[in-house]
PDB file of C-alpha atoms in Angstrom:
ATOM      1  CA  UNK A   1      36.326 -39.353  40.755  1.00 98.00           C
ATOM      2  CA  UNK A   2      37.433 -37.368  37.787  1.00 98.00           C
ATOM      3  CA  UNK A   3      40.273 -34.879  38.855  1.00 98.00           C
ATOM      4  CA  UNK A   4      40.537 -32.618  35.683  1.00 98.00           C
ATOM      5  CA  UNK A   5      42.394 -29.622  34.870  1.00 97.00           C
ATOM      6  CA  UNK A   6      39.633 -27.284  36.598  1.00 97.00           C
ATOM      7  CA  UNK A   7      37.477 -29.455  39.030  1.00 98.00           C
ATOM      8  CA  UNK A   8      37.084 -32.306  41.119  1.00 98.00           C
ATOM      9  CA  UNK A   9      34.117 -34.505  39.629  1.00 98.00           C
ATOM     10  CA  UNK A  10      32.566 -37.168  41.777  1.00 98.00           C
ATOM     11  CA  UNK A  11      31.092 -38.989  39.602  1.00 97.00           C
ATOM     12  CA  UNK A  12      29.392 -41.580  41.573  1.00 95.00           C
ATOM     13  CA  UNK A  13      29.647 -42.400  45.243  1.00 94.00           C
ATOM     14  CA  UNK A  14      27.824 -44.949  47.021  1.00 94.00           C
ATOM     15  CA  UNK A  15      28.227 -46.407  50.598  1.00 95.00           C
ATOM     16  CA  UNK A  16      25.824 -49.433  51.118  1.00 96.00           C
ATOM     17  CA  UNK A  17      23.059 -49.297  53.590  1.00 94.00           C
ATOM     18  CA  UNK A  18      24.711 -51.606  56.544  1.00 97.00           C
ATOM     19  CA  UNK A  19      27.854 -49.323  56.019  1.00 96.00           C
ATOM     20  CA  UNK A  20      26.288 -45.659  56.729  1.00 92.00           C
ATOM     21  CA  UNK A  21      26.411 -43.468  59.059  1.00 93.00           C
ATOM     22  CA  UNK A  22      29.744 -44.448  59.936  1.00 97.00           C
ATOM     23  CA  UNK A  23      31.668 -41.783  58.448  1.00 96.00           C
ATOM     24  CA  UNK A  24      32.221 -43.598  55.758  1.00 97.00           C
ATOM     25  CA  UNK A  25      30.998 -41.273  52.829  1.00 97.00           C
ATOM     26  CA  UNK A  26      32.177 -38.302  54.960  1.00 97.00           C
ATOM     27  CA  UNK A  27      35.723 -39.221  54.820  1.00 98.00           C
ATOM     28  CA  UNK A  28      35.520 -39.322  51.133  1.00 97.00           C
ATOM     29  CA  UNK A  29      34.465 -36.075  50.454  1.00 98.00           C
ATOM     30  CA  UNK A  30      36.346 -34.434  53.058  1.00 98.00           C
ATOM     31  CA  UNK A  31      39.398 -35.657  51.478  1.00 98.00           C
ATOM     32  CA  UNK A  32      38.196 -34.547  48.356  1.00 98.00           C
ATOM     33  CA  UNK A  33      37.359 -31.328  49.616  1.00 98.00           C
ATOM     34  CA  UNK A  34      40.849 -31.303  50.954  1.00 98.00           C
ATOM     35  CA  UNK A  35      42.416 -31.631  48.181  1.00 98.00           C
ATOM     36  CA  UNK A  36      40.200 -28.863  46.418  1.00 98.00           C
ATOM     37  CA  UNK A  37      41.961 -26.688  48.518  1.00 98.00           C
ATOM     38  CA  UNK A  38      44.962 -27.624  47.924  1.00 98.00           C
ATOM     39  CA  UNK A  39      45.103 -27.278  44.195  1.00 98.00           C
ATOM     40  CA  UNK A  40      42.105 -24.324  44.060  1.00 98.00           C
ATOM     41  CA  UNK A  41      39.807 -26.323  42.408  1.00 98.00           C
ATOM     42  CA  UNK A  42      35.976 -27.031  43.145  1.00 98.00           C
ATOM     43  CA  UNK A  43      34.643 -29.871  44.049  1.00 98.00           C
ATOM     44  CA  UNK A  44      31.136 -31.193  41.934  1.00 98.00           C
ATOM     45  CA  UNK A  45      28.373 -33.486  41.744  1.00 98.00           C
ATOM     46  CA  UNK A  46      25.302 -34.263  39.938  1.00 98.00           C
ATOM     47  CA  UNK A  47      22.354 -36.127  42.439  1.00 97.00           C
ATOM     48  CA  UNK A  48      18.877 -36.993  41.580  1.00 96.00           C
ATOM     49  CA  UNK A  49      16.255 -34.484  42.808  1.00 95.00           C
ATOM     50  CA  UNK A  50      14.472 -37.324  44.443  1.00 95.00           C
ATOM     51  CA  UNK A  51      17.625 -38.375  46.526  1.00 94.00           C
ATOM     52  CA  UNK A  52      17.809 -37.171  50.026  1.00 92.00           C
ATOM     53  CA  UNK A  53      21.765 -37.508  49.829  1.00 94.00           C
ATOM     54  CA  UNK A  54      21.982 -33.696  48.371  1.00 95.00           C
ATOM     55  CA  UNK A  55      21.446 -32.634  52.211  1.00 96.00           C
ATOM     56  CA  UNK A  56      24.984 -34.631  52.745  1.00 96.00           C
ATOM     57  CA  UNK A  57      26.347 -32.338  50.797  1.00 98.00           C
ATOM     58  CA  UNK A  58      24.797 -29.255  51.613  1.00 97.00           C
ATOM     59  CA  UNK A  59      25.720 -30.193  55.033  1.00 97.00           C
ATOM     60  CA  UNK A  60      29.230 -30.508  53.753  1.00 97.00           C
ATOM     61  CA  UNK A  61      29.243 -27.015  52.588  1.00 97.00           C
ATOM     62  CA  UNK A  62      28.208 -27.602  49.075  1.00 98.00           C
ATOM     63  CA  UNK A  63      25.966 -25.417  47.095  1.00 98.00           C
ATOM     64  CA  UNK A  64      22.979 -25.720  44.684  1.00 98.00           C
ATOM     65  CA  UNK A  65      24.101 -24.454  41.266  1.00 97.00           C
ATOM     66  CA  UNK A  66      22.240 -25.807  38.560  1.00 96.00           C
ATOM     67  CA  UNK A  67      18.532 -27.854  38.444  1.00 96.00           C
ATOM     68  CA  UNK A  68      17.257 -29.240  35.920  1.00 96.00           C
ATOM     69  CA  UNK A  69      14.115 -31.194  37.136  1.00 91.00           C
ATOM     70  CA  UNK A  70      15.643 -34.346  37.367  1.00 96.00           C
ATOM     71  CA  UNK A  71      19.488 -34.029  38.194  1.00 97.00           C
ATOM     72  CA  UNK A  72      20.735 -31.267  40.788  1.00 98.00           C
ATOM     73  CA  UNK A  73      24.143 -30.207  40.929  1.00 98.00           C
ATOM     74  CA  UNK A  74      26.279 -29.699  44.059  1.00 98.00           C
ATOM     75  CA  UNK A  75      29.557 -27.204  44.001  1.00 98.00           C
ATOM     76  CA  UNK A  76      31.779 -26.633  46.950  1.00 98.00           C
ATOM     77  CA  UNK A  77      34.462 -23.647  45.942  1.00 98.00           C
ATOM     78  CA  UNK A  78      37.648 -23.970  47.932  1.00 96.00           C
ATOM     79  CA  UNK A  79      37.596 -20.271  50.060  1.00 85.00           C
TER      80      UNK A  79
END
């Protein structure tokens, strides 16, 4: 995680397969998200277009911003 000046960057995240679906990876970016709100700063990933993780975080309240054929990026805004 990369907590700069004007975002929180999750820069890589990975829970291994005999640990999901346990909450595991949820916790993470709920904190994350948590703290977003705190300081008013987004939270933001990059995922491969191929990888079915990006409907975690559209799940999560995260938004499609920017595609570029082979990374997508993921933005959740503090409200």
């Amino acid at each position: 995680v990369d907590r700069g000046a004007n975002e929180i960057a999750i820069l890589d995240i990975t829970v291994l397969s005999e640990y999901r679906c346990r909450g595991i990876a949820t916790r993470l970016v709920e904190d994350l998200q948590k703290e977003g709100s705190e300081q008013v700063k987004p939270v933001r990933i990059y995922v491969e277009s191929f990888n079915p993780s990006g409907a975690f975080f559209i799940k999560r309240g995260f938004q499609v911003t920017e595609q570029d054929g082979v990374n997508v990026e993921y933005v959740w805004r503090p409200i």
